């Protein structure tokens, strides 16, 4: 199938948006289905907390390893397979989780599938942004946040109408498979010469598959240190973001005495502001990335501090909204910086390393709040979250110049690949 660059570039952008929408549908449904799964398995809250750790146990190794698969098979096949596996894993756990043991095994599968999907669709977003020559990554993450809200509300509504957990995840599975099929049909194919038929160099690589990748990906290495620098910033960003997602409802209920009805909306409000912010700043130029990170970190710091000292719900909502707007831009901006400094044949492994290191912050953020809450109460814990964001604010102007110097010296193809690089230019 031949596609012109004009027709292929919109396809890769749309494929990225749809992939993140499917990812958001899964996690929105998952969050709203936890009470149903707890009732279905008959486990205690303590057992549920232990079981949820298996998501991270499955995700981390999958995230670290799938980058090589992306570089070998291309984002088209890898993202389609990973999204399908994630959709199927949700249905498996909905049908098969009947006790603590089967729930843990199911969550291990969910973690592995979602970790692989996370890396694959982020690598695809990076390739799409390069292909389309316009912002794609931040808007894709906005799609994720928006569909988390939509699917969580939809799942909650269907549950009140008597729908089962199996039904909810069957819908997720169908959505995941449909998006996977769209990826296979929409993303450009690889021609025998190694170029996507009729596509420009960026679009060609966005749909790249096995042919012409084996030699390139084998010879390309990932400069670990610059990726780790971005990963450290990403870990701080994710720690603050997930701290609010996991603890904001508890803060509203325990500290502001809002009751379970109003407090339960806090995570949804946070995600809604994140989505709106990501769509709003999606067109910000790459040259403004450093300023976006500094402003985002400052907003996250200020918002967490306002929330910590809030004595009324209105002030608390303001703090939560400011924090959400600040954290919303952080990881997508870091991912965009990595994407622009990474050679296509190493994109999967670079994205994999960044995602894995950043995900550690996502896992540890809620635990960090819990430990501080035990020692200093929830208000003290929110001040500690503000401290994390302040550390990000302080480290950003220090680490980014180092990253830029290191990536400038390592992203240039070696002399052996330079001639090939010149040949591929239009």
PDB file of N, CA, C and O in Angstrom, residues 312-360:
ATOM      1  N   UNK A 312     -10.001  25.394  53.704  1.00  0.00           N
ATOM      2  CA  UNK A 312     -11.338  25.315  53.107  1.00  0.00           C
ATOM      3  C   UNK A 312     -11.249  24.504  51.825  1.00  0.00           C
ATOM      4  O   UNK A 312     -10.173  24.409  51.201  1.00  0.00           O
ATOM      5  N   UNK A 313     -12.376  23.956  51.410  1.00  0.00           N
ATOM      6  CA  UNK A 313     -12.366  23.138  50.197  1.00  0.00           C
ATOM      7  C   UNK A 313     -12.064  23.981  48.956  1.00  0.00           C
ATOM      8  O   UNK A 313     -11.407  23.492  48.027  1.00  0.00           O
ATOM      9  N   UNK A 314     -12.508  25.224  48.924  1.00  0.00           N
ATOM     10  CA  UNK A 314     -12.246  26.053  47.746  1.00  0.00           C
ATOM     11  C   UNK A 314     -10.756  26.283  47.550  1.00  0.00           C
ATOM     12  O   UNK A 314     -10.244  26.198  46.427  1.00  0.00           O
ATOM     13  N   UNK A 315     -10.040  26.570  48.640  1.00  0.00           N
ATOM     14  CA  UNK A 315      -8.589  26.749  48.546  1.00  0.00           C
ATOM     15  C   UNK A 315      -7.924  25.435  48.166  1.00  0.00           C
ATOM     16  O   UNK A 315      -6.980  25.403  47.366  1.00  0.00           O
ATOM     17  N   UNK A 316      -8.419  24.336  48.725  1.00  0.00           N
ATOM     18  CA  UNK A 316      -7.853  23.024  48.402  1.00  0.00           C
ATOM     19  C   UNK A 316      -8.030  22.689  46.928  1.00  0.00           C
ATOM     20  O   UNK A 316      -7.122  22.154  46.283  1.00  0.00           O
ATOM     21  N   UNK A 317      -9.207  23.012  46.356  1.00  0.00           N
ATOM     22  CA  UNK A 317      -9.421  22.770  44.926  1.00  0.00           C
ATOM     23  C   UNK A 317      -8.453  23.593  44.082  1.00  0.00           C
ATOM     24  O   UNK A 317      -7.930  23.104  43.069  1.00  0.00           O
ATOM     25  N   UNK A 318      -8.205  24.827  44.504  1.00  0.00           N
ATOM     26  CA  UNK A 318      -7.253  25.669  43.777  1.00  0.00           C
ATOM     27  C   UNK A 318      -5.865  25.041  43.814  1.00  0.00           C
ATOM     28  O   UNK A 318      -5.168  24.953  42.790  1.00  0.00           O
ATOM     29  N   UNK A 319      -5.449  24.604  45.008  1.00  0.00           N
ATOM     30  CA  UNK A 319      -4.136  23.971  45.137  1.00  0.00           C
ATOM     31  C   UNK A 319      -4.022  22.727  44.287  1.00  0.00           C
ATOM     32  O   UNK A 319      -3.005  22.502  43.614  1.00  0.00           O
ATOM     33  N   UNK A 320      -5.065  21.903  44.296  1.00  0.00           N
ATOM     34  CA  UNK A 320      -5.043  20.663  43.518  1.00  0.00           C
ATOM     35  C   UNK A 320      -4.981  20.970  42.025  1.00  0.00           C
ATOM     36  O   UNK A 320      -4.247  20.310  41.270  1.00  0.00           O
ATOM     37  N   UNK A 321      -5.739  21.975  41.589  1.00  0.00           N
ATOM     38  CA  UNK A 321      -5.758  22.339  40.172  1.00  0.00           C
ATOM     39  C   UNK A 321      -4.406  22.891  39.726  1.00  0.00           C
ATOM     40  O   UNK A 321      -3.906  22.549  38.643  1.00  0.00           O
ATOM     41  N   UNK A 322      -3.801  23.757  40.544  1.00  0.00           N
ATOM     42  CA  UNK A 322      -2.489  24.315  40.197  1.00  0.00           C
ATOM     43  C   UNK A 322      -1.443  23.210  40.128  1.00  0.00           C
ATOM     44  O   UNK A 322      -0.605  23.169  39.209  1.00  0.00           O
ATOM     45  N   UNK A 323      -1.497  22.283  41.071  1.00  0.00           N
ATOM     46  CA  UNK A 323      -0.551  21.167  41.072  1.00  0.00           C
ATOM     47  C   UNK A 323      -0.750  20.281  39.850  1.00  0.00           C
ATOM     48  O   UNK A 323       0.216  19.837  39.221  1.00  0.00           O
ATOM     49  N   UNK A 324      -2.009  20.031  39.485  1.00  0.00           N
ATOM     50  CA  UNK A 324      -2.298  19.208  38.310  1.00  0.00           C
ATOM     51  C   UNK A 324      -1.782  19.866  37.040  1.00  0.00           C
ATOM     52  O   UNK A 324      -1.181  19.210  36.179  1.00  0.00           O
ATOM     53  N   UNK A 325      -2.016  21.174  36.906  1.00  0.00           N
ATOM     54  CA  UNK A 325      -1.542  21.887  35.722  1.00  0.00           C
ATOM     55  C   UNK A 325      -0.022  21.865  35.649  1.00  0.00           C
ATOM     56  O   UNK A 325       0.560  21.739  34.555  1.00  0.00           O
ATOM     57  N   UNK A 326       0.640  21.961  36.783  1.00  0.00           N
ATOM     58  CA  UNK A 326       2.097  21.929  36.794  1.00  0.00           C
ATOM     59  C   UNK A 326       2.661  20.573  36.419  1.00  0.00           C
ATOM     60  O   UNK A 326       3.548  20.458  35.566  1.00  0.00           O
ATOM     61  N   UNK A 327       2.142  19.540  37.029  1.00  0.00           N
ATOM     62  CA  UNK A 327       2.679  18.193  36.758  1.00  0.00           C
ATOM     63  C   UNK A 327       2.309  17.705  35.362  1.00  0.00           C
ATOM     64  O   UNK A 327       3.013  16.861  34.797  1.00  0.00           O
ATOM     65  N   UNK A 328       1.235  18.236  34.786  1.00  0.00           N
ATOM     66  CA  UNK A 328       0.745  17.740  33.492  1.00  0.00           C
ATOM     67  C   UNK A 328       1.784  17.841  32.389  1.00  0.00           C
ATOM     68  O   UNK A 328       1.845  16.981  31.501  1.00  0.00           O
ATOM     69  N   UNK A 329       2.598  18.886  32.417  1.00  0.00           N
ATOM     70  CA  UNK A 329       3.503  19.141  31.296  1.00  0.00           C
ATOM     71  C   UNK A 329       4.869  18.475  31.467  1.00  0.00           C
ATOM     72  O   UNK A 329       5.667  18.462  30.520  1.00  0.00           O
ATOM     73  N   UNK A 330       5.145  17.922  32.628  1.00  0.00           N
ATOM     74  CA  UNK A 330       6.516  17.521  32.941  1.00  0.00           C
ATOM     75  C   UNK A 330       6.993  16.313  32.128  1.00  0.00           C
ATOM     76  O   UNK A 330       7.941  16.400  31.350  1.00  0.00           O
ATOM     77  N   UNK A 331       6.345  15.159  32.301  1.00  0.00           N
ATOM     78  CA  UNK A 331       6.835  13.956  31.624  1.00  0.00           C
ATOM     79  C   UNK A 331       6.714  14.046  30.107  1.00  0.00           C
ATOM     80  O   UNK A 331       7.666  13.664  29.399  1.00  0.00           O
ATOM     81  N   UNK A 332       5.602  14.539  29.544  1.00  0.00           N
ATOM     82  CA  UNK A 332       5.558  14.661  28.079  1.00  0.00           C
ATOM     83  C   UNK A 332       6.679  15.539  27.521  1.00  0.00           C
ATOM     84  O   UNK A 332       7.215  15.256  26.447  1.00  0.00           O
ATOM     85  N   UNK A 333       7.032  16.594  28.235  1.00  0.00           N
ATOM     86  CA  UNK A 333       8.110  17.469  27.772  1.00  0.00           C
ATOM     87  C   UNK A 333       9.450  16.743  27.811  1.00  0.00           C
ATOM     88  O   UNK A 333      10.258  16.846  26.879  1.00  0.00           O
ATOM     89  N   UNK A 334       9.696  15.997  28.878  1.00  0.00           N
ATOM     90  CA  UNK A 334      10.929  15.221  28.968  1.00  0.00           C
ATOM     91  C   UNK A 334      10.993  14.182  27.860  1.00  0.00           C
ATOM     92  O   UNK A 334      12.051  13.971  27.245  1.00  0.00           O
ATOM     93  N   UNK A 335       9.882  13.528  27.592  1.00  0.00           N
ATOM     94  CA  UNK A 335       9.847  12.524  26.533  1.00  0.00           C
ATOM     95  C   UNK A 335      10.113  13.162  25.175  1.00  0.00           C
ATOM     96  O   UNK A 335      10.819  12.591  24.331  1.00  0.00           O
ATOM     97  N   UNK A 336       9.558  14.342  24.951  1.00  0.00           N
ATOM     98  CA  UNK A 336       9.804  15.039  23.697  1.00  0.00           C
ATOM     99  C   UNK A 336      11.270  15.399  23.531  1.00  0.00           C
ATOM    100  O   UNK A 336      11.831  15.288  22.431  1.00  0.00           O
ATOM    101  N   UNK A 337      11.926  15.828  24.607  1.00  0.00           N
ATOM    102  CA  UNK A 337      13.351  16.149  24.540  1.00  0.00           C
ATOM    103  C   UNK A 337      14.163  14.916  24.180  1.00  0.00           C
ATOM    104  O   UNK A 337      15.083  14.977  23.361  1.00  0.00           O
ATOM    105  N   UNK A 338      13.813  13.787  24.782  1.00  0.00           N
ATOM    106  CA  UNK A 338      14.517  12.546  24.464  1.00  0.00           C
ATOM    107  C   UNK A 338      14.280  12.155  23.009  1.00  0.00           C
ATOM    108  O   UNK A 338      15.216  11.749  22.304  1.00  0.00           O
ATOM    109  N   UNK A 339      13.050  12.267  22.561  1.00  0.00           N
ATOM    110  CA  UNK A 339      12.706  11.873  21.201  1.00  0.00           C
ATOM    111  C   UNK A 339      13.504  12.660  20.172  1.00  0.00           C
ATOM    112  O   UNK A 339      14.004  12.092  19.185  1.00  0.00           O
ATOM    113  N   UNK A 340      13.651  13.948  20.391  1.00  0.00           N
ATOM    114  CA  UNK A 340      14.352  14.786  19.416  1.00  0.00           C
ATOM    115  C   UNK A 340      15.841  14.546  19.404  1.00  0.00           C
ATOM    116  O   UNK A 340      16.521  14.910  18.434  1.00  0.00           O
ATOM    117  N   UNK A 341      16.394  13.939  20.439  1.00  0.00           N
ATOM    118  CA  UNK A 341      17.841  13.732  20.512  1.00  0.00           C
ATOM    119  C   UNK A 341      18.229  12.271  20.275  1.00  0.00           C
ATOM    120  O   UNK A 341      19.399  11.923  20.416  1.00  0.00           O
ATOM    121  N   UNK A 342      17.251  11.438  19.902  1.00  0.00           N
ATOM    122  CA  UNK A 342      17.498  10.007  19.770  1.00  0.00           C
ATOM    123  C   UNK A 342      17.407   9.575  18.314  1.00  0.00           C
ATOM    124  O   UNK A 342      16.470   9.951  17.606  1.00  0.00           O
ATOM    125  N   UNK A 343      18.369   8.785  17.870  1.00  0.00           N
ATOM    126  CA  UNK A 343      18.303   8.209  16.529  1.00  0.00           C
ATOM    127  C   UNK A 343      17.165   7.200  16.462  1.00  0.00           C
ATOM    128  O   UNK A 343      16.875   6.507  17.418  1.00  0.00           O
ATOM    129  N   UNK A 344      16.557   7.101  15.305  1.00  0.00           N
ATOM    130  CA  UNK A 344      15.367   6.281  15.152  1.00  0.00           C
ATOM    131  C   UNK A 344      15.610   4.820  15.501  1.00  0.00           C
ATOM    132  O   UNK A 344      14.773   4.161  16.121  1.00  0.00           O
ATOM    133  N   UNK A 345      16.766   4.304  15.125  1.00  0.00           N
ATOM    134  CA  UNK A 345      17.030   2.882  15.348  1.00  0.00           C
ATOM    135  C   UNK A 345      17.257   2.548  16.823  1.00  0.00           C
ATOM    136  O   UNK A 345      17.311   1.366  17.192  1.00  0.00           O
ATOM    137  N   UNK A 346      17.411   3.560  17.679  1.00  0.00           N
ATOM    138  CA  UNK A 346      17.582   3.324  19.116  1.00  0.00           C
ATOM    139  C   UNK A 346      16.427   3.893  19.930  1.00  0.00           C
ATOM    140  O   UNK A 346      16.488   3.916  21.158  1.00  0.00           O
ATOM    141  N   UNK A 347      15.360   4.337  19.245  1.00  0.00           N
ATOM    142  CA  UNK A 347      14.268   5.010  19.932  1.00  0.00           C
ATOM    143  C   UNK A 347      13.615   4.116  20.986  1.00  0.00           C
ATOM    144  O   UNK A 347      13.289   4.556  22.086  1.00  0.00           O
ATOM    145  N   UNK A 348      13.393   2.845  20.655  1.00  0.00           N
ATOM    146  CA  UNK A 348      12.721   1.946  21.586  1.00  0.00           C
ATOM    147  C   UNK A 348      13.482   1.778  22.887  1.00  0.00           C
ATOM    148  O   UNK A 348      12.916   1.878  23.979  1.00  0.00           O
ATOM    149  N   UNK A 349      14.781   1.529  22.779  1.00  0.00           N
ATOM    150  CA  UNK A 349      15.580   1.317  23.993  1.00  0.00           C
ATOM    151  C   UNK A 349      15.713   2.586  24.816  1.00  0.00           C
ATOM    152  O   UNK A 349      15.683   2.536  26.049  1.00  0.00           O
ATOM    153  N   UNK A 350      15.865   3.734  24.156  1.00  0.00           N
ATOM    154  CA  UNK A 350      15.952   4.992  24.896  1.00  0.00           C
ATOM    155  C   UNK A 350      14.644   5.282  25.625  1.00  0.00           C
ATOM    156  O   UNK A 350      14.630   5.662  26.805  1.00  0.00           O
ATOM    157  N   UNK A 351      13.520   5.101  24.932  1.00  0.00           N
ATOM    158  CA  UNK A 351      12.212   5.319  25.562  1.00  0.00           C
ATOM    159  C   UNK A 351      11.991   4.342  26.700  1.00  0.00           C
ATOM    160  O   UNK A 351      11.447   4.692  27.755  1.00  0.00           O
ATOM    161  N   UNK A 352      12.432   3.104  26.504  1.00  0.00           N
ATOM    162  CA  UNK A 352      12.286   2.079  27.528  1.00  0.00           C
ATOM    163  C   UNK A 352      13.025   2.460  28.809  1.00  0.00           C
ATOM    164  O   UNK A 352      12.489   2.334  29.918  1.00  0.00           O
ATOM    165  N   UNK A 353      14.251   2.932  28.655  1.00  0.00           N
ATOM    166  CA  UNK A 353      15.044   3.304  29.830  1.00  0.00           C
ATOM    167  C   UNK A 353      14.441   4.504  30.545  1.00  0.00           C
ATOM    168  O   UNK A 353      14.328   4.512  31.783  1.00  0.00           O
ATOM    169  N   UNK A 354      14.023   5.523  29.786  1.00  0.00           N
ATOM    170  CA  UNK A 354      13.402   6.689  30.406  1.00  0.00           C
ATOM    171  C   UNK A 354      12.123   6.306  31.137  1.00  0.00           C
ATOM    172  O   UNK A 354      11.892   6.720  32.284  1.00  0.00           O
ATOM    173  N   UNK A 355      11.290   5.494  30.501  1.00  0.00           N
ATOM    174  CA  UNK A 355      10.020   5.104  31.106  1.00  0.00           C
ATOM    175  C   UNK A 355      10.229   4.283  32.370  1.00  0.00           C
ATOM    176  O   UNK A 355       9.511   4.445  33.358  1.00  0.00           O
ATOM    177  N   UNK A 356      11.215   3.394  32.342  1.00  0.00           N
ATOM    178  CA  UNK A 356      11.464   2.528  33.499  1.00  0.00           C
ATOM    179  C   UNK A 356      11.925   3.328  34.705  1.00  0.00           C
ATOM    180  O   UNK A 356      11.425   3.154  35.821  1.00  0.00           O
ATOM    181  N   UNK A 357      12.902   4.217  34.491  1.00  0.00           N
ATOM    182  CA  UNK A 357      13.417   5.025  35.596  1.00  0.00           C
ATOM    183  C   UNK A 357      12.325   5.947  36.128  1.00  0.00           C
ATOM    184  O   UNK A 357      12.149   6.097  37.350  1.00  0.00           O
ATOM    185  N   UNK A 358      11.567   6.559  35.226  1.00  0.00           N
ATOM    186  CA  UNK A 358      10.491   7.460  35.656  1.00  0.00           C
ATOM    187  C   UNK A 358       9.403   6.705  36.412  1.00  0.00           C
ATOM    188  O   UNK A 358       8.832   7.226  37.380  1.00  0.00           O
ATOM    189  N   UNK A 359       9.129   5.478  35.978  1.00  0.00           N
ATOM    190  CA  UNK A 359       8.068   4.683  36.600  1.00  0.00           C
ATOM    191  C   UNK A 359       8.391   4.347  38.057  1.00  0.00           C
ATOM    192  O   UNK A 359       7.483   4.143  38.871  1.00  0.00           O
ATOM    193  N   UNK A 360       9.680   4.311  38.395  1.00  0.00           N
ATOM    194  CA  UNK A 360      10.052   4.085  39.793  1.00  0.00           C
ATOM    195  C   UNK A 360       9.466   5.181  40.681  1.00  0.00           C
ATOM    196  O   UNK A 360       9.006   4.913  41.786  1.00  0.00           O
TER     197      UNK A 360
END
